[in-house]
XYZ file of C-alpha atoms in Angstrom:
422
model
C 132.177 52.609 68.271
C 128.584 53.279 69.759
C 127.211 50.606 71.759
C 123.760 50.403 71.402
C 121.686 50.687 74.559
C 119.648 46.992 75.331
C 116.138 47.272 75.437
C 115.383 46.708 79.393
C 112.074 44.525 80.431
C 111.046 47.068 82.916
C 107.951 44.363 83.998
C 110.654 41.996 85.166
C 112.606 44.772 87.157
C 109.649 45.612 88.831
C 108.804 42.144 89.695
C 112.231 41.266 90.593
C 112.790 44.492 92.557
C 113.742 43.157 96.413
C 111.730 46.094 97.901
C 108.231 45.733 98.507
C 106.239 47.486 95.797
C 103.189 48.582 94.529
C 101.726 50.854 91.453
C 98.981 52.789 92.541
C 96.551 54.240 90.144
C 95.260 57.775 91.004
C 92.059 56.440 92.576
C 94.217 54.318 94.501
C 93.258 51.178 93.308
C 96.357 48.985 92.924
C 97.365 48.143 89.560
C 100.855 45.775 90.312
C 102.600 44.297 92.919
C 106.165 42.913 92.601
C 106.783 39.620 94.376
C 108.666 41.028 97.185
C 105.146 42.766 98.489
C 103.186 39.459 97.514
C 105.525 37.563 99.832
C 105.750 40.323 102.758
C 101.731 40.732 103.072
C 101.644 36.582 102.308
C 98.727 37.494 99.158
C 98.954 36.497 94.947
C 99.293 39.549 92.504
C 95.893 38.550 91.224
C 94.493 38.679 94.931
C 95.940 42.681 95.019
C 95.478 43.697 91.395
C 92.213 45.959 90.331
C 91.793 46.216 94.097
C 91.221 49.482 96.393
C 94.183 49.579 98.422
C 92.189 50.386 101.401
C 89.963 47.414 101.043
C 92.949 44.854 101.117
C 94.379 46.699 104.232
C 92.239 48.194 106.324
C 92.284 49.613 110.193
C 92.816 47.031 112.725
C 89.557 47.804 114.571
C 90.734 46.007 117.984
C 93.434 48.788 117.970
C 91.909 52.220 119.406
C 94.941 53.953 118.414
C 95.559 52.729 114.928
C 95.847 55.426 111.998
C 97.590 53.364 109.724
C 95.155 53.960 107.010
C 94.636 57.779 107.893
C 98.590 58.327 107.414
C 98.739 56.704 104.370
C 95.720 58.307 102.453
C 96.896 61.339 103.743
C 100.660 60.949 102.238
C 99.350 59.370 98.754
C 96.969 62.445 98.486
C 100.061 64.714 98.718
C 101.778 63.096 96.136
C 98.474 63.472 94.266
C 98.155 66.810 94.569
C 102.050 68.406 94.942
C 103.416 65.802 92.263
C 105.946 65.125 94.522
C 107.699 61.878 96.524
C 106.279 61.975 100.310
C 108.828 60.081 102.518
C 107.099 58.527 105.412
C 108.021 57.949 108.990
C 108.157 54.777 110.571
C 104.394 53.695 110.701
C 102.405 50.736 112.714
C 99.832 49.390 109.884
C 99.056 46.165 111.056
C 97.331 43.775 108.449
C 94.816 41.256 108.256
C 96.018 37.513 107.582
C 95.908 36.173 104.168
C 92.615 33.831 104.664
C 91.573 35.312 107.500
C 90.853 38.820 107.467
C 89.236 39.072 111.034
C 92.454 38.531 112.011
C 95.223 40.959 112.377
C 99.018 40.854 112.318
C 101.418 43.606 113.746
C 103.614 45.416 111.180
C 105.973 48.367 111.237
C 106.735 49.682 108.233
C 109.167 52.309 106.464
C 107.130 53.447 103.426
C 108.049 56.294 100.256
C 105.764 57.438 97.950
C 107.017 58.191 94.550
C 104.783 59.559 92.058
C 105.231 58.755 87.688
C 104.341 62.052 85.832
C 102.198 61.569 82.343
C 103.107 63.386 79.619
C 100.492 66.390 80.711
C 103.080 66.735 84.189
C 100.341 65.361 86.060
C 100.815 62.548 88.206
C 99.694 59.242 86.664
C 101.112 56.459 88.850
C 102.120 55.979 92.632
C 104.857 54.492 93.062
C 104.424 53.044 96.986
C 107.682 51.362 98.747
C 107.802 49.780 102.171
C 109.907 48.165 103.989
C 108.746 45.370 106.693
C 110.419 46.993 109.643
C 108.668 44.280 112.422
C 111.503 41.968 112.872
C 113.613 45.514 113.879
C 110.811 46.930 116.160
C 110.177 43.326 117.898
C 114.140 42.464 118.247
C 114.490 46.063 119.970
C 111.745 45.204 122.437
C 113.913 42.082 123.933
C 117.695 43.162 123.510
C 117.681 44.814 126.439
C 121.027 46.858 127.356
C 122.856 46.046 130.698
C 122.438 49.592 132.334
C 118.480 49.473 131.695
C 116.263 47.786 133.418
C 112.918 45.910 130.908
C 110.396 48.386 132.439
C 112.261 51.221 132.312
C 113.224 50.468 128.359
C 110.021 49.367 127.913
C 108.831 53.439 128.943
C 111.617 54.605 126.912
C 110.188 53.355 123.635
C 106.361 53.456 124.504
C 107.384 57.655 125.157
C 109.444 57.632 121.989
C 106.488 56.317 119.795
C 104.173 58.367 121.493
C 106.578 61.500 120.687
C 106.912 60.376 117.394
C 103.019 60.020 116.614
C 102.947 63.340 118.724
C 105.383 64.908 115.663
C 103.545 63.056 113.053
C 100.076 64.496 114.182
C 102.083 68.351 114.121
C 103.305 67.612 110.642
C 100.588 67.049 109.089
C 98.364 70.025 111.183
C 101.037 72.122 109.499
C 100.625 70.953 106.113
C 96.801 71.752 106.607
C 97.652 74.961 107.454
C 100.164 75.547 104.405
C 97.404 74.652 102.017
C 94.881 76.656 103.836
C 98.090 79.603 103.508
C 97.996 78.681 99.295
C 94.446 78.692 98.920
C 93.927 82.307 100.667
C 97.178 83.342 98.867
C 95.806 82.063 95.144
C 92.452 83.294 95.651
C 94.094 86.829 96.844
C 96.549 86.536 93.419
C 93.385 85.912 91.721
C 91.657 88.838 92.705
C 94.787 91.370 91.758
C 94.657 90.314 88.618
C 91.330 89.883 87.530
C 90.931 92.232 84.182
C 87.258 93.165 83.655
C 87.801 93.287 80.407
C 89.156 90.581 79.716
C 85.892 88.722 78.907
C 85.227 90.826 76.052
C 88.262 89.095 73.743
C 88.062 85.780 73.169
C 91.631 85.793 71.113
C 93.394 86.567 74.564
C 94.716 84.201 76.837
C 96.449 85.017 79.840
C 98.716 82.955 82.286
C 99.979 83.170 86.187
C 102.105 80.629 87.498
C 103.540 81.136 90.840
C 107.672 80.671 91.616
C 108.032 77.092 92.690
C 107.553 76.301 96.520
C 105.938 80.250 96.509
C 102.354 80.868 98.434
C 101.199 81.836 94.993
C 101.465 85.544 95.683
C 104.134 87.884 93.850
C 104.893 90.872 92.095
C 104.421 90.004 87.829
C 100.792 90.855 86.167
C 99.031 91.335 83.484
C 96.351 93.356 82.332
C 94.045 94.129 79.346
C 92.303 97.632 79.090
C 89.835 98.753 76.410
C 89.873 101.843 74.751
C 87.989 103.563 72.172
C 87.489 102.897 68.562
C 88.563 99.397 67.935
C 91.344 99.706 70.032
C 92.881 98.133 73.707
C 96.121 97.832 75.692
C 97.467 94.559 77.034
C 100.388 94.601 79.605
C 102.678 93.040 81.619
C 104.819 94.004 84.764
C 107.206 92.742 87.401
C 107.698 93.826 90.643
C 110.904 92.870 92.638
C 110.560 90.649 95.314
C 107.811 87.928 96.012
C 105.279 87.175 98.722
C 102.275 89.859 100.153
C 104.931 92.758 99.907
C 105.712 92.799 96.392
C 101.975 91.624 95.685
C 100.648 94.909 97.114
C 103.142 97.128 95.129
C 102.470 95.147 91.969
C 98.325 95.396 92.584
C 99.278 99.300 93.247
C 101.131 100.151 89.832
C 98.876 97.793 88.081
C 95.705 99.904 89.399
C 97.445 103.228 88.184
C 98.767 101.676 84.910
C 94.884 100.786 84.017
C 93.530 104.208 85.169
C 96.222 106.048 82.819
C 95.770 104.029 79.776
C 92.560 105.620 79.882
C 93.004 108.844 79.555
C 96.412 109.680 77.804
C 97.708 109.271 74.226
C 99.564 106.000 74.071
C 101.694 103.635 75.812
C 104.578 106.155 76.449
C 102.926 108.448 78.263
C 100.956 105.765 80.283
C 104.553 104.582 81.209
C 105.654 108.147 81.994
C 102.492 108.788 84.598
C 103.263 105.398 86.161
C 107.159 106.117 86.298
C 106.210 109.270 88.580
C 103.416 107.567 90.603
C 106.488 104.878 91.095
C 108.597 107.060 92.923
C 106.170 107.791 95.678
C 105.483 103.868 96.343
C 107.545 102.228 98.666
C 109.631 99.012 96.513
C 108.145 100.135 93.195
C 111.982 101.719 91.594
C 112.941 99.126 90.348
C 109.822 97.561 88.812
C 109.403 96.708 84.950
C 106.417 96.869 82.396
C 105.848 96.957 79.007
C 102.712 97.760 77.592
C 100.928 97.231 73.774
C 98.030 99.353 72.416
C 96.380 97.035 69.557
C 94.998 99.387 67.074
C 92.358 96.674 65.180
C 91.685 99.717 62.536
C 95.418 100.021 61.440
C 96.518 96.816 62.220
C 99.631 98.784 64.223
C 101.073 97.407 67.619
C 101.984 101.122 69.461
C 104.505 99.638 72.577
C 106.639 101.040 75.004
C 108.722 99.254 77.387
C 110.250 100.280 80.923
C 112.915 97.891 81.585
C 111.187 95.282 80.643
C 111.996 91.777 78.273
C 110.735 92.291 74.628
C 107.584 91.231 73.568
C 107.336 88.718 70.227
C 105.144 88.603 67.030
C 105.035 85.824 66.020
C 104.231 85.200 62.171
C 102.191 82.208 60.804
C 105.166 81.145 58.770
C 106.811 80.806 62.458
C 109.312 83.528 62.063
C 109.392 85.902 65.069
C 110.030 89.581 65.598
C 110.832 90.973 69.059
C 109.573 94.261 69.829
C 112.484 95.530 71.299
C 112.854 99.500 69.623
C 111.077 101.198 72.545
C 113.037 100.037 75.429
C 113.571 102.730 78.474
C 115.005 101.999 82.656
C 113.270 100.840 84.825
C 110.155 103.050 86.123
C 111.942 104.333 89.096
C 115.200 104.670 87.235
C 115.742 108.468 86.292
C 115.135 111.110 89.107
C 114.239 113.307 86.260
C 111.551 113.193 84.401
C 112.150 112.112 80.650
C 110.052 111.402 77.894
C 109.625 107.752 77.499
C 110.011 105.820 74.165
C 107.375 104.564 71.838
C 107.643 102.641 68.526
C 105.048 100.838 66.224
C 105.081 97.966 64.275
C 102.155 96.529 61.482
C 101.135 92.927 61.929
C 98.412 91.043 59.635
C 95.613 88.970 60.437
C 97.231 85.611 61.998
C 100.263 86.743 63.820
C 100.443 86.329 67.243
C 101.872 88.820 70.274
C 103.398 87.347 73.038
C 104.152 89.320 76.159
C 105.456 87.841 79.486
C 107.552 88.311 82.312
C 111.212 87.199 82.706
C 110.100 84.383 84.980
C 109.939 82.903 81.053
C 113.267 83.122 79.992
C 115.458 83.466 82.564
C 117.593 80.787 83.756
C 120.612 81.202 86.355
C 123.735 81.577 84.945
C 122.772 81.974 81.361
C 122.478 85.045 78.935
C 119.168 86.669 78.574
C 119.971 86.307 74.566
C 119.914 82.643 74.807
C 116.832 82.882 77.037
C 114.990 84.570 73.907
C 116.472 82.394 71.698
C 114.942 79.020 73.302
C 111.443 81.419 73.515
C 111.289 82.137 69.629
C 112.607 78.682 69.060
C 109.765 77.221 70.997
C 107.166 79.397 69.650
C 108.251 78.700 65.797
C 106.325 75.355 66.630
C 103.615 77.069 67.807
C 101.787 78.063 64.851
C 98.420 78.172 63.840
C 97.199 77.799 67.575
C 94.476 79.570 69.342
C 95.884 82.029 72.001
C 94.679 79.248 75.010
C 96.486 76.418 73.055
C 99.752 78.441 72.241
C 99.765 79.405 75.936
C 99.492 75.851 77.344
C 101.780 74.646 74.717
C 104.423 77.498 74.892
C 104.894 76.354 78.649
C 104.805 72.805 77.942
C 107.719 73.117 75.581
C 109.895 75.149 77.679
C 108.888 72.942 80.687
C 107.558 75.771 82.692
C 104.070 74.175 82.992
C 104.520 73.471 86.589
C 106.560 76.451 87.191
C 109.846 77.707 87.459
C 112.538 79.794 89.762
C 110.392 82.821 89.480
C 106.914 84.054 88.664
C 105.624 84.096 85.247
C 103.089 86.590 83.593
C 101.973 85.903 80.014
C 99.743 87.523 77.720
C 99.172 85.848 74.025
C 96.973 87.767 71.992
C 95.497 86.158 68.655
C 95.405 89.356 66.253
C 92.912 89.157 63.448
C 91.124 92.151 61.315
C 87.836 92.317 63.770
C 87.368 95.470 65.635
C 87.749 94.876 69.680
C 84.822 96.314 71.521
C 85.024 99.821 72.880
């Protein structure tokens, strides 16, 4: 028999919780407090509520050394920004006495921030837990062991906090430098892949989401490449590998992929120039692309692929068809030169192309097949979207939208009758 779940007063939880809690909003203006951080800090919910957390507790200005407030800003601004909990070492933060807010009381405190994702996978809440950790500090100060004397304990912890604040200070002078490390890195990624003309098609949205934990650089791409008469070439490749390595060999076949879609017949023999430029550049064997001339005249999709996942059409009546009859090895595979494949396939006004990398689909342990399946499942509920919605929403509902394993390229490409600029 199937018991059915109770329905759970999650206001009473919080405000029975024994921990010391408050929910932050993302301006940092506190919007609860349970009782067990009413009682610790001695103020009423209604004294804390709608106020700037910074405003209830501020520095202790008769302590030179306090960065109480610094620390703290610093760690709720990471959850902000990374989406993820920030645990915090023990922290002095003393605070001002209910009434009497000249007045300052020491506290130590163990704090975690926890953030509470929206349904856009941004963070909506903090979550911020302490613990009231003076009664430890303060009973370590007098138990004083046999075999050491009061002064010399006394040294002992003043050099341990001052190590400790020491570490702190390092931590966080490393996590400026990681960000300053992401922000070079993205605007680098940024610059590899910026598609002149990509400006000049307003159906085509494009997507780059860096591995998880990455520095934002890596080897998958896109491009879009306009050719003559009503016609362009959109593409995606993957390089093996991630970080500046794999970004320069991806930024190097991407370079030679535009420049031959220019001036041969097709995506096979664009594939078959960039196959033998491949074997001269140093980690590019093993690289994979697919590429998709868009004839706007003929309404024909002309693809090739080099080792590389199918792309989809997807249908307004949310059926899907992969393009999967012109798939060839890898671009360094052969040592031989052999002609590379090329198929077509007619769409109508309304469909949809979807290419990507396998960043998309992949998951460890499972079967590419059931990869493609969950992709043409998700994009059946896609239709009748704009290329930028069915992008966003695509990710959403395969919960890639704040990344995944490995590096995803997209391309979605709104086909209609109109001829594409030449």
């Amino acid at each position: 028999m199937r018991v059915t779940a109770p329905e759970i007063d999650y206001t009473a939880v919080f405000t029975a919780f024994p921990s010391p809690c408050l929910v932050l909003a993302t301006d940092l203006v506190i919007a609860d407090a349970n009782a067990a951080f009413c009682e610790v800090t001695g103020r009423s919910r209604a004294e804390l509520v709608g106020q700037y957390l910074f405003d209830t507790f501020p520095e202790n200005p008769a302590d030179p050394e306090a960065d109480g407030v610094t620390t703290l800003k610093s760690s709720l601004h990471r959850v902000l920004s990374s989406g993820q909990t920030d645990q915090m070492p023990l922290q002095k933060y003393d605070i001002p006495v209910a009434g009497n807010p000249e007045v300052f009381k020491e506290r130590w405190w163990s704090a975690i921030n926890v953030p509470v994702l929206g349904p856009d996978g941004r963070v909506a809440w903090i979550i911020h837990r302490s613990e009231d950790m003076t009664q430890v500090v303060l009973a370590r100060r007098t138990a004083h062991l046999p075999s050491i004397s009061p002064g010399r304990e006394a040294a002992m912890e003043a050099e341990l906090y001052a190590r400790a604040r020491q570490l702190q200070r390092l931590n966080e002078e490393l996590r400026q430098a990681h960000a300053r490390e992401r922000r070079i890195a993205l605007a680098l990624q940024e610059a590899m892949l910026h598609s002149p003309d990509l400006a000049q098609h307003p159906d085509v949205a494009v997507r780059y989401l860096p591995a998880a934990g990455s520095l934002n650089v890596g080897g998958d791409w896109y491009d879009v490449v306009n050719l003559c008469s009503g016609r362009f070439a959109v593409a995606v490749g993957d390089v093996v590998g991630h970080g500046l390595a794999a970004a320069t060999v991806m930024g190097t076949l991407r370079s030679a992929l535009s420049a031959a879609s220019r001036t041969v017949h097709g995506p096979a023999q664009a594939l078959e120039v960039l196959g033998l430029y491949a074997r001269s550049v140093e980690g590019a064997l093993a690289a994979t692309v697919v590429q998709v001339l868009v004839d706007c005249h003929s309404q024909l999709l002309i693809y090739s692929s080099a080792g590389h996942p199918p792309p989809v059409l997807l249908h307004p009546d949310g059926s899907c068809e992969l393009l999967d009859q012109a798939t060839d090895p890898p671009l360094g595979a052969r040592f031989e030169h052999v002609p590379r494949p090329q198929a077509t396939a007619t769409y109508t006004p309304g469909d949809t192309l979807i290419l990507y990398t396998d960043g998309l689909i992949e998951r460890r342990g499972e079967d590419i097949d059931v990869g493609l399946t969950r992709l043409t499942s998700a994009l059946a509920t896609c239709t009748g979207m704009g290329a930028e919605h069915l992008a966003d929403a695509l990710l959403a509902r395969l919960n890639l939208a704040s990344g995944a394993r490995d590096d995803i390229a997209m391309v979605v490409v709104r086909l209609n009758g109109t001829t594409r600029p030449s």
